[in-house]
Coordinates of C-alpha atoms in Angstrom, one line a residue:
M1 CA 28.8 23.9 75.2
T2 CA 29.2 27.6 75.1
S3 CA 32.6 28.5 73.8
S4 CA 34.7 31.0 75.4
I5 CA 37.5 32.4 73.5
P6 CA 40.0 34.4 75.6
A7 CA 41.4 36.6 73.2
L8 CA 40.0 39.7 74.8
A9 CA 39.9 40.6 78.3
T10 CA 36.4 40.5 79.6
R11 CA 36.1 43.9 81.6
P12 CA 34.0 46.9 81.1
A13 CA 35.0 49.9 79.1
D14 CA 36.6 52.2 81.4
G15 CA 34.5 55.0 82.5
S16 CA 31.4 53.7 81.2
A17 CA 28.1 51.9 82.3
L18 CA 28.2 49.8 79.1
Q19 CA 29.6 46.4 80.4
A20 CA 29.3 44.3 77.2
V21 CA 28.2 44.2 73.5
F22 CA 26.4 41.2 72.1
L23 CA 26.0 40.7 68.3
D24 CA 23.8 38.6 66.2
M25 CA 25.6 36.8 63.3
D26 CA 23.3 36.3 60.1
G27 CA 22.2 39.5 58.8
T28 CA 23.7 41.6 61.4
L29 CA 27.6 41.0 60.9
V30 CA 27.3 39.0 57.9
D31 CA 25.3 39.1 54.9
T32 CA 23.9 35.6 54.8
E33 CA 20.4 35.7 55.4
G34 CA 19.8 35.4 51.5
F35 CA 21.9 32.6 51.8
W36 CA 19.6 30.9 54.0
W37 CA 16.7 31.5 51.9
E38 CA 18.4 30.3 48.8
A39 CA 19.1 26.9 50.6
E40 CA 15.7 26.6 51.8
V41 CA 14.3 27.2 48.2
E42 CA 16.8 24.8 46.7
V43 CA 16.0 22.0 49.3
F44 CA 12.2 22.1 48.8
A45 CA 12.7 22.2 45.1
E46 CA 14.5 19.0 45.3
L47 CA 11.7 17.6 47.5
G48 CA 9.1 18.8 44.7
H49 CA 7.9 21.9 46.4
V50 CA 7.9 25.6 45.5
L51 CA 8.7 28.1 48.2
G52 CA 6.9 31.5 47.8
D53 CA 8.6 34.6 48.9
E54 CA 5.6 35.2 51.4
H55 CA 7.3 32.5 53.7
R56 CA 10.6 34.2 53.8
E57 CA 9.8 36.8 56.3
V58 CA 8.3 34.1 58.7
V59 CA 11.4 31.9 58.8
V60 CA 14.3 34.7 59.0
G61 CA 16.3 34.8 62.1
G62 CA 15.7 31.1 62.9
P63 CA 15.7 29.1 65.1
M64 CA 16.1 26.0 62.7
T65 CA 13.8 23.9 64.2
R66 CA 10.9 26.5 64.2
S67 CA 11.8 27.3 60.4
A68 CA 11.9 23.8 59.5
A69 CA 8.7 22.7 61.0
Y70 CA 6.8 25.8 59.5
L71 CA 8.2 25.1 56.0
I72 CA 7.2 21.4 56.3
K73 CA 3.8 22.4 57.5
V74 CA 2.9 24.7 54.7
T75 CA 4.4 22.5 52.0
G76 CA 3.2 19.3 53.4
A77 CA 6.8 17.9 52.6
D78 CA 7.2 14.2 53.6
I79 CA 10.5 15.0 55.7
T80 CA 11.3 15.1 59.5
V81 CA 12.6 18.4 61.0
P82 CA 16.0 16.8 62.0
E83 CA 16.4 15.5 58.2
L84 CA 15.5 18.8 56.8
S85 CA 18.0 20.7 59.3
V86 CA 20.9 18.4 57.9
L87 CA 19.9 19.3 54.4
L88 CA 19.7 23.1 55.2
N89 CA 22.8 23.3 56.8
T90 CA 24.7 21.5 54.3
K91 CA 23.2 23.6 51.4
F92 CA 23.9 26.6 53.3
E93 CA 27.6 25.7 54.2
E94 CA 28.1 25.1 50.5
R95 CA 27.3 28.5 49.7
V96 CA 29.5 30.2 52.5
N97 CA 32.4 28.0 52.1
G98 CA 35.3 30.4 51.8
D99 CA 33.4 33.4 51.1
V100 CA 31.4 35.2 53.9
P101 CA 30.4 38.9 52.9
L102 CA 30.4 41.2 55.9
M103 CA 27.7 43.8 56.3
P104 CA 28.6 47.3 55.9
G105 CA 30.5 48.9 59.0
A106 CA 30.6 45.2 60.4
R107 CA 34.6 45.0 60.4
R108 CA 35.1 48.6 61.6
L109 CA 32.7 48.1 64.5
L110 CA 34.3 45.0 65.7
T111 CA 37.9 46.7 65.4
E112 CA 36.9 49.5 67.8
L113 CA 35.3 47.4 70.3
A114 CA 38.4 45.3 70.4
A115 CA 40.7 48.3 70.6
H116 CA 38.6 49.6 73.7
E117 CA 38.7 46.0 75.3
V118 CA 34.8 46.0 75.3
P119 CA 33.7 42.3 76.2
T120 CA 31.9 41.3 73.1
A121 CA 30.0 38.0 72.3
L122 CA 28.7 36.6 69.1
V123 CA 25.0 35.2 69.9
S124 CA 23.3 33.2 67.2
A125 CA 20.6 30.8 66.6
T126 CA 22.7 29.2 64.0
H127 CA 24.4 25.6 64.9
R128 CA 27.9 25.7 66.3
R129 CA 29.1 23.9 63.1
I130 CA 28.0 26.6 60.8
M131 CA 29.0 29.4 63.2
D132 CA 32.6 28.2 63.6
G133 CA 33.0 28.4 59.8
I134 CA 31.6 31.9 59.7
L135 CA 33.7 32.8 62.8
R136 CA 36.9 32.1 60.9
A137 CA 36.0 34.6 58.3
L138 CA 34.8 37.1 61.0
G139 CA 37.9 36.8 63.3
P140 CA 37.5 34.8 66.6
E141 CA 39.9 37.2 68.4
Y142 CA 37.2 39.6 68.3
F143 CA 34.9 37.7 70.6
A144 CA 35.4 37.0 74.4
V145 CA 32.4 34.4 74.1
T146 CA 30.5 32.6 71.4
V147 CA 26.9 31.1 71.8
A148 CA 25.5 28.9 69.1
G149 CA 21.7 27.8 69.0
D150 CA 22.4 24.2 69.4
E151 CA 24.1 25.0 72.7
V152 CA 21.3 26.2 74.7
E153 CA 18.3 24.6 75.8
R154 CA 16.0 27.4 74.5
T155 CA 17.3 29.4 71.6
K156 CA 15.9 32.8 70.2
P157 CA 13.3 34.2 70.8
H158 CA 13.8 32.9 74.4
P159 CA 16.2 35.1 76.2
E160 CA 18.4 32.3 77.2
P161 CA 21.2 32.9 74.7
Y162 CA 21.6 36.4 75.7
L163 CA 21.5 35.6 79.6
T164 CA 24.1 32.9 78.8
A165 CA 26.4 35.4 77.1
A166 CA 26.0 38.0 80.0
R167 CA 26.7 35.3 82.5
H168 CA 30.0 34.4 80.6
V169 CA 31.3 37.7 80.5
G170 CA 30.1 38.6 84.1
A171 CA 27.9 41.3 83.0
E172 CA 24.5 42.6 84.1
P173 CA 22.0 42.2 81.2
H174 CA 20.6 45.7 81.6
R175 CA 24.2 47.1 81.1
C176 CA 24.7 45.2 77.9
V177 CA 23.8 46.4 74.4
V178 CA 22.6 43.7 71.7
V179 CA 22.7 44.5 68.1
E180 CA 20.0 42.2 66.1
D181 CA 18.5 42.4 62.7
T182 CA 15.2 40.3 63.2
H183 CA 12.2 40.5 65.3
T184 CA 13.1 36.9 66.8
G185 CA 16.2 38.2 67.9
V186 CA 15.2 41.6 69.3
T187 CA 12.5 39.7 71.3
A188 CA 15.2 37.5 72.8
A189 CA 17.4 40.4 73.9
E190 CA 14.7 42.6 75.1
T191 CA 13.2 39.7 77.1
A192 CA 16.7 39.2 78.5
G193 CA 16.7 42.7 79.6
C194 CA 19.3 44.2 77.3
Q195 CA 19.3 47.4 75.5
V196 CA 18.6 46.6 71.8
V197 CA 19.8 48.3 68.8
A198 CA 17.8 46.9 65.7
V199 CA 19.3 46.9 62.0
P200 CA 16.5 45.4 60.2
S201 CA 17.5 43.2 57.1
V202 CA 14.8 40.9 55.5
S203 CA 11.8 42.1 57.8
P204 CA 10.9 45.4 59.2
I205 CA 11.2 46.1 62.9
E206 CA 8.9 48.3 64.4
P207 CA 10.0 51.1 67.1
A208 CA 9.5 50.5 70.8
A209 CA 10.6 51.9 74.0
G210 CA 14.1 50.8 75.0
R211 CA 14.7 49.8 71.2
T212 CA 16.8 52.0 69.0
L213 CA 16.4 51.4 65.1
V214 CA 19.3 52.2 62.8
T215 CA 19.6 51.6 58.9
S216 CA 23.1 50.1 58.9
L217 CA 26.0 49.3 61.2
E218 CA 28.0 52.4 59.8
E219 CA 25.5 54.5 62.1
V220 CA 26.8 52.3 65.0
D221 CA 30.0 53.1 67.2
L222 CA 31.2 52.8 70.6
S223 CA 30.2 56.0 71.7
F224 CA 26.8 55.6 70.2
L225 CA 26.5 52.3 72.2
R226 CA 27.7 53.7 75.4
S227 CA 25.0 56.6 75.3
L228 CA 22.4 54.0 75.2
V229 CA 23.2 52.3 78.4
K230 CA 23.7 55.7 80.0
L231 CA 20.3 56.7 79.0
T232 CA 18.8 53.5 80.6
H233 CA 20.5 54.2 83.8
R234 CA 19.0 57.6 84.1
A235 CA 15.4 56.3 83.5

């Protein structure tokens, strides 16, 4: 089930074509992509396999089922995807319990969006159980809607998570801006018809039409986000 948190008014920012902002979680708002890789390495070590760094870029950004299936295939580990998913989620929770580092600029951006009552959604391929733990550190009051990976039929790179967020805030996808750190997330957002700001974390993201690349959230503010939707409308 998609969780709607009625802490902020879900209405467009006054005088702007921008209707909503959708944010990925791991690697975008919180510096946890490394935690996922550490969990994967540890679990497979316990299963008797060594994960080389060449696999990291393949699994970054989830979804869990795809990453788990890939790692089982390349290692030949005797474990099912559901069993591996449980182990990975448990190891990840152990690492983030009580200490979730935010990406530079994340708190400032969330605060600015809230101050201007811009409808904001947290959209992640991570499962609800994990998302809720991180959400406590981020501040649930910053989000009108949160969409977890196990609450949609098809998660990223399918557009359903972002289309779901748009529907719940009553926004048109082409008037929403998505901030993502992986190619998987960027693909989901662009397929949904949203304007995309890519902040690459582990893997590089190539420039493309309708896609804006930045090196940090410190380069992103409300004025910048509004300008992207205005440019889209003029096209």
